[in-house]
PDB file of C-alpha atoms in Angstrom:
ATOM      1  CA  MET T   1      -0.077  -0.109   0.025  1.00 57.00           C
ATOM      2  CA  GLU T   2       3.111   2.371   0.816  1.00 65.00           C
ATOM      3  CA  THR T   3       4.404   1.771  -2.676  1.00 62.00           C
ATOM      4  CA  LEU T   4       0.927   2.621  -4.261  1.00 53.00           C
ATOM      5  CA  ARG T   5       0.864   5.845  -2.180  1.00 60.00           C
ATOM      6  CA  ALA T   6       4.330   6.751  -3.108  1.00 59.00           C
ATOM      7  CA  VAL T   7       3.382   6.313  -6.767  1.00 58.00           C
ATOM      8  CA  VAL T   8      -0.042   8.022  -6.759  1.00 55.00           C
ATOM      9  CA  GLY T   9       0.992  10.735  -4.375  1.00 59.00           C
ATOM     10  CA  LYS T  10      -1.008  12.731  -1.695  1.00 61.00           C
ATOM     11  CA  ARG T  11      -4.682  12.792  -2.783  1.00 59.00           C
ATOM     12  CA  ASP T  12      -7.329  15.449  -1.663  1.00 59.00           C
ATOM     13  CA  SER T  13     -10.625  13.953  -0.498  1.00 61.00           C
ATOM     14  CA  GLU T  14     -13.224  13.960  -3.225  1.00 63.00           C
ATOM     15  CA  PHE T  15     -15.658  15.465  -0.607  1.00 65.00           C
ATOM     16  CA  THR T  16     -13.870  18.945  -0.790  1.00 67.00           C
ATOM     17  CA  GLY T  17     -14.881  22.058  -2.569  1.00 71.00           C
ATOM     18  CA  LEU T  18     -17.749  22.278  -5.145  1.00 73.00           C
ATOM     19  CA  LYS T  19     -17.437  18.848  -6.198  1.00 81.00           C
ATOM     20  CA  GLY T  20     -17.829  17.746  -2.645  1.00 82.00           C
ATOM     21  CA  GLN T  21     -20.926  20.101  -2.094  1.00 85.00           C
ATOM     22  CA  LEU T  22     -22.621  18.804  -5.061  1.00 88.00           C
ATOM     23  CA  LEU T  23     -21.936  15.015  -3.958  1.00 89.00           C
ATOM     24  CA  ARG T  24     -23.378  15.801  -0.496  1.00 90.00           C
ATOM     25  CA  TYR T  25     -26.333  17.410  -2.112  1.00 92.00           C
ATOM     26  CA  LEU T  26     -27.011  14.890  -4.459  1.00 93.00           C
ATOM     27  CA  GLY T  27     -26.862  12.100  -1.687  1.00 93.00           C
ATOM     28  CA  VAL T  28     -29.205  13.966   0.655  1.00 94.00           C
ATOM     29  CA  ALA T  29     -31.520  14.288  -2.393  1.00 95.00           C
ATOM     30  CA  PHE T  30     -31.181  10.777  -3.367  1.00 96.00           C
ATOM     31  CA  PHE T  31     -31.797   9.476   0.080  1.00 96.00           C
ATOM     32  CA  CYS T  32     -35.049  11.662   0.467  1.00 95.00           C
ATOM     33  CA  THR T  33     -36.269  10.796  -2.789  1.00 95.00           C
ATOM     34  CA  VAL T  34     -35.909   6.809  -2.204  1.00 96.00           C
ATOM     35  CA  PHE T  35     -37.505   7.332   1.359  1.00 95.00           C
ATOM     36  CA  GLY T  36     -40.378   9.025  -0.165  1.00 93.00           C
ATOM     37  CA  LEU T  37     -40.671   6.138  -2.767  1.00 94.00           C
ATOM     38  CA  LEU T  38     -40.658   3.599  -0.163  1.00 95.00           C
ATOM     39  CA  LEU T  39     -43.291   5.437   1.614  1.00 93.00           C
ATOM     40  CA  ILE T  40     -45.463   5.601  -1.516  1.00 92.00           C
ATOM     41  CA  ALA T  41     -44.916   1.823  -1.918  1.00 93.00           C
ATOM     42  CA  ALA T  42     -45.954   1.277   1.682  1.00 93.00           C
ATOM     43  CA  GLY T  43     -48.954   3.218   1.175  1.00 91.00           C
ATOM     44  CA  ASP T  44     -49.871   1.229  -2.029  1.00 90.00           C
ATOM     45  CA  ARG T  45     -49.261  -2.065  -0.266  1.00 90.00           C
ATOM     46  CA  HIS T  46     -51.201  -1.216   3.016  1.00 89.00           C
ATOM     47  CA  ALA T  47     -54.091   1.007   2.353  1.00 86.00           C
ATOM     48  CA  VAL T  48     -54.768   1.632   5.997  1.00 89.00           C
ATOM     49  CA  ILE T  49     -51.562   3.469   6.457  1.00 91.00           C
ATOM     50  CA  ALA T  50     -51.718   5.478   2.935  1.00 88.00           C
ATOM     51  CA  VAL T  51     -53.381   8.365   4.838  1.00 90.00           C
ATOM     52  CA  VAL T  52     -50.017   8.733   6.598  1.00 92.00           C
ATOM     53  CA  THR T  53     -47.535   7.769   3.893  1.00 91.00           C
ATOM     54  CA  ASP T  54     -48.886  10.074   1.192  1.00 89.00           C
ATOM     55  CA  PRO T  55     -48.398  13.323   3.263  1.00 90.00           C
ATOM     56  CA  LEU T  56     -45.003  12.014   4.427  1.00 92.00           C
ATOM     57  CA  SER T  57     -43.761  11.219   1.007  1.00 92.00           C
ATOM     58  CA  ALA T  58     -44.714  14.593  -0.085  1.00 91.00           C
ATOM     59  CA  LEU T  59     -42.709  16.090   2.743  1.00 93.00           C
ATOM     60  CA  SER T  60     -39.819  13.640   1.768  1.00 94.00           C
ATOM     61  CA  PHE T  61     -39.797  14.839  -1.798  1.00 93.00           C
ATOM     62  CA  ALA T  62     -39.902  18.471  -0.665  1.00 93.00           C
ATOM     63  CA  CYS T  63     -36.904  17.817   1.598  1.00 94.00           C
ATOM     64  CA  ALA T  64     -34.936  16.205  -1.353  1.00 94.00           C
ATOM     65  CA  ALA T  65     -34.936  19.656  -3.218  1.00 91.00           C
ATOM     66  CA  SER T  66     -34.399  21.859  -0.264  1.00 94.00           C
ATOM     67  CA  LEU T  67     -33.067  20.297   2.928  1.00 94.00           C
ATOM     68  CA  TYR T  68     -29.426  20.497   2.224  1.00 95.00           C
ATOM     69  CA  PRO T  69     -29.157  23.990   0.950  1.00 94.00           C
ATOM     70  CA  VAL T  70     -31.231  25.478   3.762  1.00 96.00           C
ATOM     71  CA  VAL T  71     -29.066  23.536   6.494  1.00 95.00           C
ATOM     72  CA  THR T  72     -25.845  24.516   4.717  1.00 94.00           C
ATOM     73  CA  CYS T  73     -26.894  28.092   4.490  1.00 94.00           C
ATOM     74  CA  TRP T  74     -28.191  28.159   8.228  1.00 96.00           C
ATOM     75  CA  THR T  75     -24.963  26.585   9.466  1.00 95.00           C
ATOM     76  CA  HIS T  76     -22.644  28.829   7.700  1.00 94.00           C
ATOM     77  CA  LEU T  77     -24.662  31.873   8.760  1.00 95.00           C
ATOM     78  CA  VAL T  78     -24.602  30.794  12.488  1.00 96.00           C
ATOM     79  CA  ARG T  79     -20.900  30.087  12.237  1.00 95.00           C
ATOM     80  CA  MET T  80     -20.149  33.306  10.464  1.00 94.00           C
ATOM     81  CA  ALA T  81     -22.132  35.485  12.983  1.00 95.00           C
ATOM     82  CA  ARG T  82     -20.660  33.699  15.915  1.00 95.00           C
ATOM     83  CA  ALA T  83     -17.116  34.574  14.549  1.00 93.00           C
ATOM     84  CA  TYR T  84     -18.186  38.028  13.483  1.00 94.00           C
ATOM     85  CA  ARG T  85     -19.704  38.914  17.072  1.00 94.00           C
ATOM     86  CA  ALA T  86     -16.417  37.400  18.757  1.00 94.00           C
ATOM     87  CA  GLY T  87     -14.268  39.585  16.762  1.00 90.00           C
ATOM     88  CA  THR T  88     -12.526  36.905  15.145  1.00 89.00           C
ATOM     89  CA  SER T  89     -12.054  36.385  11.447  1.00 87.00           C
ATOM     90  CA  PHE T  90     -14.879  34.621   9.584  1.00 87.00           C
ATOM     91  CA  GLU T  91     -15.256  32.793   6.341  1.00 87.00           C
ATOM     92  CA  LEU T  92     -16.862  34.662   3.707  1.00 87.00           C
ATOM     93  CA  ALA T  93     -19.409  33.312   1.359  1.00 87.00           C
ATOM     94  CA  GLY T  94     -18.107  31.583  -1.659  1.00 83.00           C
ATOM     95  CA  ILE T  95     -20.180  33.760  -4.078  1.00 86.00           C
ATOM     96  CA  VAL T  96     -18.600  36.923  -2.513  1.00 87.00           C
ATOM     97  CA  LEU T  97     -15.128  35.558  -2.812  1.00 83.00           C
ATOM     98  CA  ALA T  98     -15.716  34.668  -6.357  1.00 83.00           C
ATOM     99  CA  ARG T  99     -17.111  37.996  -7.423  1.00 86.00           C
ATOM    100  CA  TYR T 100     -15.012  40.392  -5.277  1.00 87.00           C
ATOM    101  CA  GLY T 101     -11.835  38.505  -4.119  1.00 85.00           C
ATOM    102  CA  GLN T 102     -10.898  36.665  -7.461  1.00 85.00           C
ATOM    103  CA  GLU T 103      -8.201  38.844  -8.416  1.00 87.00           C
ATOM    104  CA  ALA T 104      -6.330  38.811  -5.029  1.00 84.00           C
ATOM    105  CA  ALA T 105      -6.740  34.952  -5.129  1.00 81.00           C
ATOM    106  CA  ALA T 106      -5.185  34.717  -8.613  1.00 81.00           C
ATOM    107  CA  ARG T 107      -2.463  36.976  -7.667  1.00 83.00           C
ATOM    108  CA  ALA T 108      -1.797  34.677  -4.484  1.00 79.00           C
ATOM    109  CA  GLU T 109      -1.776  31.521  -6.577  1.00 79.00           C
ATOM    110  CA  ALA T 110       0.693  32.875  -9.102  1.00 82.00           C
ATOM    111  CA  GLU T 111       3.052  34.093  -6.214  1.00 80.00           C
ATOM    112  CA  GLN T 112       2.858  30.808  -3.986  1.00 77.00           C
ATOM    113  CA  ARG T 113       2.275  28.152  -6.509  1.00 76.00           C
ATOM    114  CA  GLY T 114       5.854  27.137  -6.359  1.00 74.00           C
ATOM    115  CA  THR T 115       6.073  27.078  -2.484  1.00 78.00           C
ATOM    116  CA  LEU T 116       2.455  25.696  -1.531  1.00 71.00           C
ATOM    117  CA  GLU T 117       0.419  22.743  -2.865  1.00 72.00           C
ATOM    118  CA  GLY T 118      -3.140  21.449  -2.493  1.00 71.00           C
ATOM    119  CA  ASN T 119      -5.174  22.862   0.460  1.00 72.00           C
ATOM    120  CA  GLU T 120      -2.269  25.030   1.530  1.00 78.00           C
ATOM    121  CA  LEU T 121      -2.362  26.806  -1.632  1.00 73.00           C
ATOM    122  CA  VAL T 122      -6.386  27.077  -1.528  1.00 76.00           C
ATOM    123  CA  GLU T 123      -6.263  28.336   1.909  1.00 80.00           C
ATOM    124  CA  ALA T 124      -3.721  30.974   0.907  1.00 80.00           C
ATOM    125  CA  MET T 125      -5.903  31.956  -1.888  1.00 80.00           C
ATOM    126  CA  ARG T 126      -8.924  32.059   0.075  1.00 83.00           C
ATOM    127  CA  ALA T 127      -7.105  34.242   2.628  1.00 84.00           C
ATOM    128  CA  GLU T 128      -5.998  36.742   0.065  1.00 86.00           C
ATOM    129  CA  GLY T 129      -9.382  36.775  -1.461  1.00 86.00           C
ATOM    130  CA  SER T 130     -11.011  37.567   1.845  1.00 88.00           C
ATOM    131  CA  ASN T 131      -8.492  40.301   2.690  1.00 88.00           C
ATOM    132  CA  ALA T 132      -9.457  41.835  -0.649  1.00 89.00           C
ATOM    133  CA  VAL T 133     -13.241  41.785   0.070  1.00 90.00           C
ATOM    134  CA  ILE T 134     -12.700  43.151   3.658  1.00 90.00           C
ATOM    135  CA  ALA T 135     -10.511  45.943   2.295  1.00 90.00           C
ATOM    136  CA  ARG T 136     -13.066  46.903  -0.124  1.00 90.00           C
ATOM    137  CA  PHE T 137     -16.213  46.656   1.882  1.00 92.00           C
ATOM    138  CA  GLY T 138     -14.961  46.668   5.559  1.00 92.00           C
ATOM    139  CA  ARG T 139     -15.368  44.095   7.975  1.00 92.00           C
ATOM    140  CA  ASP T 140     -19.029  45.107   8.597  1.00 94.00           C
ATOM    141  CA  GLY T 141     -19.881  45.588   4.976  1.00 93.00           C
ATOM    142  CA  ALA T 142     -18.490  42.112   4.127  1.00 92.00           C
ATOM    143  CA  TYR T 143     -20.398  40.501   6.932  1.00 95.00           C
ATOM    144  CA  ARG T 144     -23.706  42.098   5.815  1.00 95.00           C
ATOM    145  CA  LEU T 145     -23.146  41.130   2.072  1.00 93.00           C
ATOM    146  CA  CYS T 146     -22.457  37.395   3.169  1.00 93.00           C
ATOM    147  CA  ARG T 147     -25.172  37.365   5.615  1.00 96.00           C
ATOM    148  CA  ASN T 148     -27.642  38.684   2.978  1.00 96.00           C
ATOM    149  CA  ILE T 149     -26.463  35.991   0.464  1.00 95.00           C
ATOM    150  CA  TYR T 150     -27.111  33.182   2.948  1.00 96.00           C
ATOM    151  CA  LEU T 151     -30.345  34.630   3.987  1.00 96.00           C
ATOM    152  CA  ALA T 152     -31.372  34.963   0.328  1.00 96.00           C
ATOM    153  CA  GLY T 153     -30.342  31.114  -0.028  1.00 95.00           C
ATOM    154  CA  ILE T 154     -32.633  30.210   2.888  1.00 96.00           C
ATOM    155  CA  VAL T 155     -35.566  32.222   1.711  1.00 97.00           C
ATOM    156  CA  VAL T 156     -35.263  30.904  -1.852  1.00 96.00           C
ATOM    157  CA  PHE T 157     -34.953  27.079  -0.855  1.00 96.00           C
ATOM    158  CA  GLY T 158     -37.470  27.500   1.920  1.00 95.00           C
ATOM    159  CA  ALA T 159     -39.992  28.797  -0.710  1.00 95.00           C
ATOM    160  CA  LEU T 160     -39.103  25.899  -2.769  1.00 94.00           C
ATOM    161  CA  PHE T 161     -40.059  23.642   0.017  1.00 94.00           C
ATOM    162  CA  VAL T 162     -43.154  25.213   0.467  1.00 93.00           C
ATOM    163  CA  ALA T 163     -43.955  25.283  -3.311  1.00 93.00           C
ATOM    164  CA  LEU T 164     -43.330  21.596  -3.365  1.00 90.00           C
ATOM    165  CA  LEU T 165     -45.633  20.919  -0.401  1.00 89.00           C
ATOM    166  CA  VAL T 166     -48.380  23.027  -1.997  1.00 89.00           C
ATOM    167  CA  VAL T 167     -48.123  21.369  -5.428  1.00 85.00           C
ATOM    168  CA  ALA T 168     -47.742  17.800  -4.036  1.00 69.00           C
ATOM    169  CA  PRO T 169     -51.551  17.137  -3.277  1.00 62.00           C
ATOM    170  CA  PHE T 170     -52.358  18.329  -6.817  1.00 57.00           C
TER     171      PHE T 170
END
């Protein structure tokens, strides 16, 4: 095994970054969808419990589309707000970094590519991008911008959840 590791080299986990977020989201959606289908099958098999399984399957399908994004936005928002109130550095929303910190991150990548690799390089790029965003908007402005993005995500996917529940009986 050590020989194989020496040949292949250090590998990053496939559950990091955007790919990891998509895999986790699809995993939650798949689980909720299969669970909803099992509830429908149970209701078809036993007509007595169909009164309970039909609404639960609709709830499960609504959760398939919106549960992961709402929980993710909420946890990021809580973690960010806690760090902001404590006066420590907080992680900015990825959309904010991509929009306003991209040039600083690219500059950090160009300067440090030879000395850093993998996660260390990504962390350095994220730090430079965060510093550029905070320099542009200030600490309070960057916090408000990220908070609004997370709240918008919660509202949009919460509305999707409600819409799927309202549409389900029809």
